[in-house]
mmCIF file of N, CA and C in Angstrom:
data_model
loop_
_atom_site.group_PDB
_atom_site.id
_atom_site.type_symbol
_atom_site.label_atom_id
_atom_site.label_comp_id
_atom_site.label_asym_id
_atom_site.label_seq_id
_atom_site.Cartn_x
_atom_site.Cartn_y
_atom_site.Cartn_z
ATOM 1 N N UNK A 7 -42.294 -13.112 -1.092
ATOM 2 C CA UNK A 7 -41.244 -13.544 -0.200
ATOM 3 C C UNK A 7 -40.551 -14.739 -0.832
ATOM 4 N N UNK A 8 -39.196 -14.884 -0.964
ATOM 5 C CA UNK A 8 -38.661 -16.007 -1.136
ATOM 6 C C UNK A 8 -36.972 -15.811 -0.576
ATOM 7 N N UNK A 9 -36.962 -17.646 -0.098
ATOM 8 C CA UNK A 9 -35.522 -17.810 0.005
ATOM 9 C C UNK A 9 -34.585 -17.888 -0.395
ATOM 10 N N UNK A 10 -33.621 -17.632 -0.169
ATOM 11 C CA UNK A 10 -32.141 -17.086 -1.067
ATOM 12 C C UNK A 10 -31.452 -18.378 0.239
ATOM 13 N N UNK A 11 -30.339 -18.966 -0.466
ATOM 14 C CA UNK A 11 -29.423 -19.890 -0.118
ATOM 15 C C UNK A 11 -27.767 -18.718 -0.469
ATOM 16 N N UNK A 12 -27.481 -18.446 0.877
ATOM 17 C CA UNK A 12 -26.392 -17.704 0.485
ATOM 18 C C UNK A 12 -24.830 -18.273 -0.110
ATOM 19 N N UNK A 13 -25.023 -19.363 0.311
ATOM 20 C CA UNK A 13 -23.830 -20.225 0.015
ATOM 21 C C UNK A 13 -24.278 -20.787 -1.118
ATOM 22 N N UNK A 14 -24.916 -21.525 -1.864
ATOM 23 C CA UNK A 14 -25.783 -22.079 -2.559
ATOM 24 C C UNK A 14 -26.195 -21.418 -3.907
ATOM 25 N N UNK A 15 -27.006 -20.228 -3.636
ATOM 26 C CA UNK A 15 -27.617 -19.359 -4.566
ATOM 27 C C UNK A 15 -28.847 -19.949 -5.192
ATOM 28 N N UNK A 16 -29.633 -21.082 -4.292
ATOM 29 C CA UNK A 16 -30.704 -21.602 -4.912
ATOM 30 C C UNK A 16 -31.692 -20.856 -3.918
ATOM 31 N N UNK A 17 -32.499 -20.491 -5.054
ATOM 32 C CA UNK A 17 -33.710 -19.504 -4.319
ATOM 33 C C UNK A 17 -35.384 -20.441 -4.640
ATOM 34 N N UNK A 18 -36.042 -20.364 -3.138
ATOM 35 C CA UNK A 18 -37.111 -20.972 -3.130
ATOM 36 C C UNK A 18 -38.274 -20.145 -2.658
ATOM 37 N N UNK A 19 -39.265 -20.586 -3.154
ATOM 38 C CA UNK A 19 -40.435 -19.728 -2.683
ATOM 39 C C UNK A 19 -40.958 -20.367 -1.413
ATOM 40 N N UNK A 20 -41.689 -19.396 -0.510
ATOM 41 C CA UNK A 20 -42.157 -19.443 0.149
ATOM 42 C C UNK A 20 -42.605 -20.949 0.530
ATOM 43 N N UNK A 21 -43.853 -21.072 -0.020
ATOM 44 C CA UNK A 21 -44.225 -22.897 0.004
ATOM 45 C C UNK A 21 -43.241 -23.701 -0.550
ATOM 46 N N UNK A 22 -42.200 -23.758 -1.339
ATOM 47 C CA UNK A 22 -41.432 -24.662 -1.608
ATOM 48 C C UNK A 22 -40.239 -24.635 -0.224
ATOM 49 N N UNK A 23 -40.042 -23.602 0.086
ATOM 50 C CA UNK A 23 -39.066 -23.384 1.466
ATOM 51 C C UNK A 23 -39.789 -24.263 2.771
ATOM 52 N N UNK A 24 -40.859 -24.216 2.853
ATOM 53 C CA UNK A 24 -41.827 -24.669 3.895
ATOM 54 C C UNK A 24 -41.748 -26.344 3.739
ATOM 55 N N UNK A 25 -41.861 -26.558 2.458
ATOM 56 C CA UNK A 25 -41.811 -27.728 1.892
ATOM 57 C C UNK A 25 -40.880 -28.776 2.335
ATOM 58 N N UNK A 26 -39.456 -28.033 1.586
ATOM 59 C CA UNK A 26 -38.008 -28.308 1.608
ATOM 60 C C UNK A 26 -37.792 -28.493 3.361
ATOM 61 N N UNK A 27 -38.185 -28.030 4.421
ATOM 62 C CA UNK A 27 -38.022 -27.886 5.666
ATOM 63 C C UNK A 27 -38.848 -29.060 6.631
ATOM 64 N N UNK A 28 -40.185 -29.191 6.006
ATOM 65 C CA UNK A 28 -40.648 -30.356 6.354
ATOM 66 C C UNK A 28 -39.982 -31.665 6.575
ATOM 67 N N UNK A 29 -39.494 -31.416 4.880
ATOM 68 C CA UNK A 29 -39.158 -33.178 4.448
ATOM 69 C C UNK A 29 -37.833 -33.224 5.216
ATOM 70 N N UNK A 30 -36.842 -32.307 4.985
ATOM 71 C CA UNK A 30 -36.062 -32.132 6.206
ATOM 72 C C UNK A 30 -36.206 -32.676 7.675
ATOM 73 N N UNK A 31 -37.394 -32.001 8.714
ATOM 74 C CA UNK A 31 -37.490 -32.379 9.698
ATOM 75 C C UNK A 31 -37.676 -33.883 9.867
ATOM 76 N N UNK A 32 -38.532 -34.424 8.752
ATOM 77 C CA UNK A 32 -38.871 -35.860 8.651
ATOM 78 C C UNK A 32 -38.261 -36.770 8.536
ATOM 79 N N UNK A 33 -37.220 -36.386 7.833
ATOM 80 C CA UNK A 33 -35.987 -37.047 7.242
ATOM 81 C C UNK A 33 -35.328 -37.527 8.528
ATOM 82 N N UNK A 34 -34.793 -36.208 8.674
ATOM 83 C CA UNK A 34 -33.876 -35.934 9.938
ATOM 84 C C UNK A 34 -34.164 -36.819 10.954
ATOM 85 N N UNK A 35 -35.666 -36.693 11.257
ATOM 86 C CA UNK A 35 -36.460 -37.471 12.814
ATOM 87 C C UNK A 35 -36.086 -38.925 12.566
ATOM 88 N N UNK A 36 -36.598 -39.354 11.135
ATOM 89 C CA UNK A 36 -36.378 -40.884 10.943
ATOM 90 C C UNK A 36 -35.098 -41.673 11.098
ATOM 91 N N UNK A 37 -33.939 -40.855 10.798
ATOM 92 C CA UNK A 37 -32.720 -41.587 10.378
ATOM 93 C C UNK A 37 -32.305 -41.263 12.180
ATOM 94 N N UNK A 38 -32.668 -40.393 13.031
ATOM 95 C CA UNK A 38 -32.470 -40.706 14.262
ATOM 96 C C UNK A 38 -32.824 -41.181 15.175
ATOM 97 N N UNK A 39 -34.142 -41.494 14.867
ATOM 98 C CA UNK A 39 -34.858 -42.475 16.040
ATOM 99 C C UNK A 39 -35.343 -43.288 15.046
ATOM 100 N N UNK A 40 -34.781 -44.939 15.749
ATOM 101 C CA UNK A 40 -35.039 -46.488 14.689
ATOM 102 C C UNK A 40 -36.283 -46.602 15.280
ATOM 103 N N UNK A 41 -36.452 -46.166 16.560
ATOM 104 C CA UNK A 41 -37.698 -47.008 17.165
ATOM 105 C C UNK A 41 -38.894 -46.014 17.056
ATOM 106 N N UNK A 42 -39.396 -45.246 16.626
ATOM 107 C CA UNK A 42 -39.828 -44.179 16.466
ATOM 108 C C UNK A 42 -40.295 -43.611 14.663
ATOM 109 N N UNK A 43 -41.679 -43.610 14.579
ATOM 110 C CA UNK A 43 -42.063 -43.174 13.364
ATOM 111 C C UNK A 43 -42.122 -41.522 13.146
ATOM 112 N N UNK A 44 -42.131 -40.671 12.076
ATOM 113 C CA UNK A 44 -42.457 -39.561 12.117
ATOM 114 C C UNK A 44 -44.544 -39.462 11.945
ATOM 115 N N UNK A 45 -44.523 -40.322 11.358
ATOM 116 C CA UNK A 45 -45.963 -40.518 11.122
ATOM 117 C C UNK A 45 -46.450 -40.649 12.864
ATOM 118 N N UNK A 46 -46.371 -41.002 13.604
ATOM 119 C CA UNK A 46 -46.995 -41.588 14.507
ATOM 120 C C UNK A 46 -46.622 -40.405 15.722
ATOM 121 N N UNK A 47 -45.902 -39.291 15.505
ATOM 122 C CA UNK A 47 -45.779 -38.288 16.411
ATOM 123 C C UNK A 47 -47.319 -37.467 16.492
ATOM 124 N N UNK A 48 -47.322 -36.330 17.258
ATOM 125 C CA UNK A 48 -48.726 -35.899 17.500
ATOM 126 C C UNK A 48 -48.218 -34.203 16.221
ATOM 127 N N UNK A 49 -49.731 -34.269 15.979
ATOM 128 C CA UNK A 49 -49.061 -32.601 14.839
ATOM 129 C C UNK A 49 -48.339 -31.503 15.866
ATOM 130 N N UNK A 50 -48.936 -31.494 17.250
ATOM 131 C CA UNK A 50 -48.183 -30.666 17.976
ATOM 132 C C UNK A 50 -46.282 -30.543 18.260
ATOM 133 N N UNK A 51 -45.848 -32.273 17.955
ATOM 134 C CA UNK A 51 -44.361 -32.773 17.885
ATOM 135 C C UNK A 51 -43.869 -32.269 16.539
ATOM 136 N N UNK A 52 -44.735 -32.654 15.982
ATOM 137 C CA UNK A 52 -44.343 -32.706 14.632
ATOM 138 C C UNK A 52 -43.752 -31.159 13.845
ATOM 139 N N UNK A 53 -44.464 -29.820 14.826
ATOM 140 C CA UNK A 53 -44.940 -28.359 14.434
ATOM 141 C C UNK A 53 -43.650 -28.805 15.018
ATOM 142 N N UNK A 54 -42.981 -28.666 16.073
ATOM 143 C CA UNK A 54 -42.758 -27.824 17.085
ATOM 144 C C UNK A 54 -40.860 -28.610 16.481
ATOM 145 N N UNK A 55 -41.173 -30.152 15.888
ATOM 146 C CA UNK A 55 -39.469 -30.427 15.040
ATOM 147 C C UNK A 55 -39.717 -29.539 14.165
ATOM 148 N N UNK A 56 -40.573 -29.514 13.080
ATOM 149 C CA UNK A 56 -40.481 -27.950 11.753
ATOM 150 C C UNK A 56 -39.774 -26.632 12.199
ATOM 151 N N UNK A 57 -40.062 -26.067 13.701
ATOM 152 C CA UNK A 57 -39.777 -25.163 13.945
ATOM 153 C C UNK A 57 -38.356 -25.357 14.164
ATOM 154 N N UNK A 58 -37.730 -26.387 14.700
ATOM 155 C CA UNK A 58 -36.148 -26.512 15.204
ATOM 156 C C UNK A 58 -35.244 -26.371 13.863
ATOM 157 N N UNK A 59 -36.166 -27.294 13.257
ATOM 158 C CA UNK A 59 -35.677 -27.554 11.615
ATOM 159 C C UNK A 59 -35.851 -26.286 10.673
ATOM 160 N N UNK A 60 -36.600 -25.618 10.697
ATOM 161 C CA UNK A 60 -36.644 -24.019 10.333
ATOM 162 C C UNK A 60 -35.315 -23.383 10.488
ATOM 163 N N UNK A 61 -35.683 -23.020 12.065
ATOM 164 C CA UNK A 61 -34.414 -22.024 13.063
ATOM 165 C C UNK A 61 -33.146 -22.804 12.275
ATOM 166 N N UNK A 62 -32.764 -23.780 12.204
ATOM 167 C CA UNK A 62 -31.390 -24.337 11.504
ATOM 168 C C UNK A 62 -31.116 -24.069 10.383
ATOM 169 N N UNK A 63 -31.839 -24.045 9.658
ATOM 170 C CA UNK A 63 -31.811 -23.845 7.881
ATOM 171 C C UNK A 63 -31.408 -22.303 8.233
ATOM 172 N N UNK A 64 -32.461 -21.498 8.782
ATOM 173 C CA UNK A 64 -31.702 -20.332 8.636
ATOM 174 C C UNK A 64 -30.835 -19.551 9.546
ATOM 175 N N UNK A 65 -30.243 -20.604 10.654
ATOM 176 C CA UNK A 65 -29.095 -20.140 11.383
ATOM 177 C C UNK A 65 -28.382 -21.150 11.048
ATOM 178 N N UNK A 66 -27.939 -21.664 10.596
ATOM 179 C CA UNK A 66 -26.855 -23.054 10.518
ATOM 180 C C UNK A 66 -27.079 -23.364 8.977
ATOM 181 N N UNK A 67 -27.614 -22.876 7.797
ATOM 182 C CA UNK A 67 -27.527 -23.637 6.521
ATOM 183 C C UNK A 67 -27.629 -22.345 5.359
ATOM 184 N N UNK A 68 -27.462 -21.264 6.229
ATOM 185 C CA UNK A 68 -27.192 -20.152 5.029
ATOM 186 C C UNK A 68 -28.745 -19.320 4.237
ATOM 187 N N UNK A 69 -29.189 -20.004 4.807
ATOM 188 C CA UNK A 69 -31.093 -19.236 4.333
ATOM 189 C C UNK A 69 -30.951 -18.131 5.266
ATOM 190 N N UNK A 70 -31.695 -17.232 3.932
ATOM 191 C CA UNK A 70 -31.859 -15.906 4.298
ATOM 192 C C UNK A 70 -33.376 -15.469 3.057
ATOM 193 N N UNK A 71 -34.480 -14.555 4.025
ATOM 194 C CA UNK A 71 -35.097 -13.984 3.333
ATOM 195 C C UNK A 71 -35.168 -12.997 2.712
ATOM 196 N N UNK A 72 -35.517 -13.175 1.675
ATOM 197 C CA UNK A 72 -35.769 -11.420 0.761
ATOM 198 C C UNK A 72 -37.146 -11.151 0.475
#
């Protein structure tokens, strides 16, 4: 399995896609909440931003699997 960037054309594997989506969600969480760590969320918060941050990449950022 790997990801294809349709706009892009950069293709990632599986764990590097998973990867790339993490640091994403983390990113993302930090630069929007000042008062608020990503470290200090519960793994259940933490799953459940990956998943929002997922669904976006591949409805809103052109990822598609092959």
């Amino acid at each position: 399995m790997v990801f294809i960037n349709l706009e892009s054309g950069d293709v990632l594997s599986h764990a590097e896609f998973v990867a790339f989506v993490w640091d994403e969600a983390e990113r993302q969480f930090n630069e929007c909440h000042d008062d608020e760590n990503w470290c200090d969320l519960s793994r259940d918060e933490q799953i459940e931003i990956y998943c929002e941050q997922y669904d976006h990449q591949l409805i809103d950022n052109g990822w598609t699997v092959d």
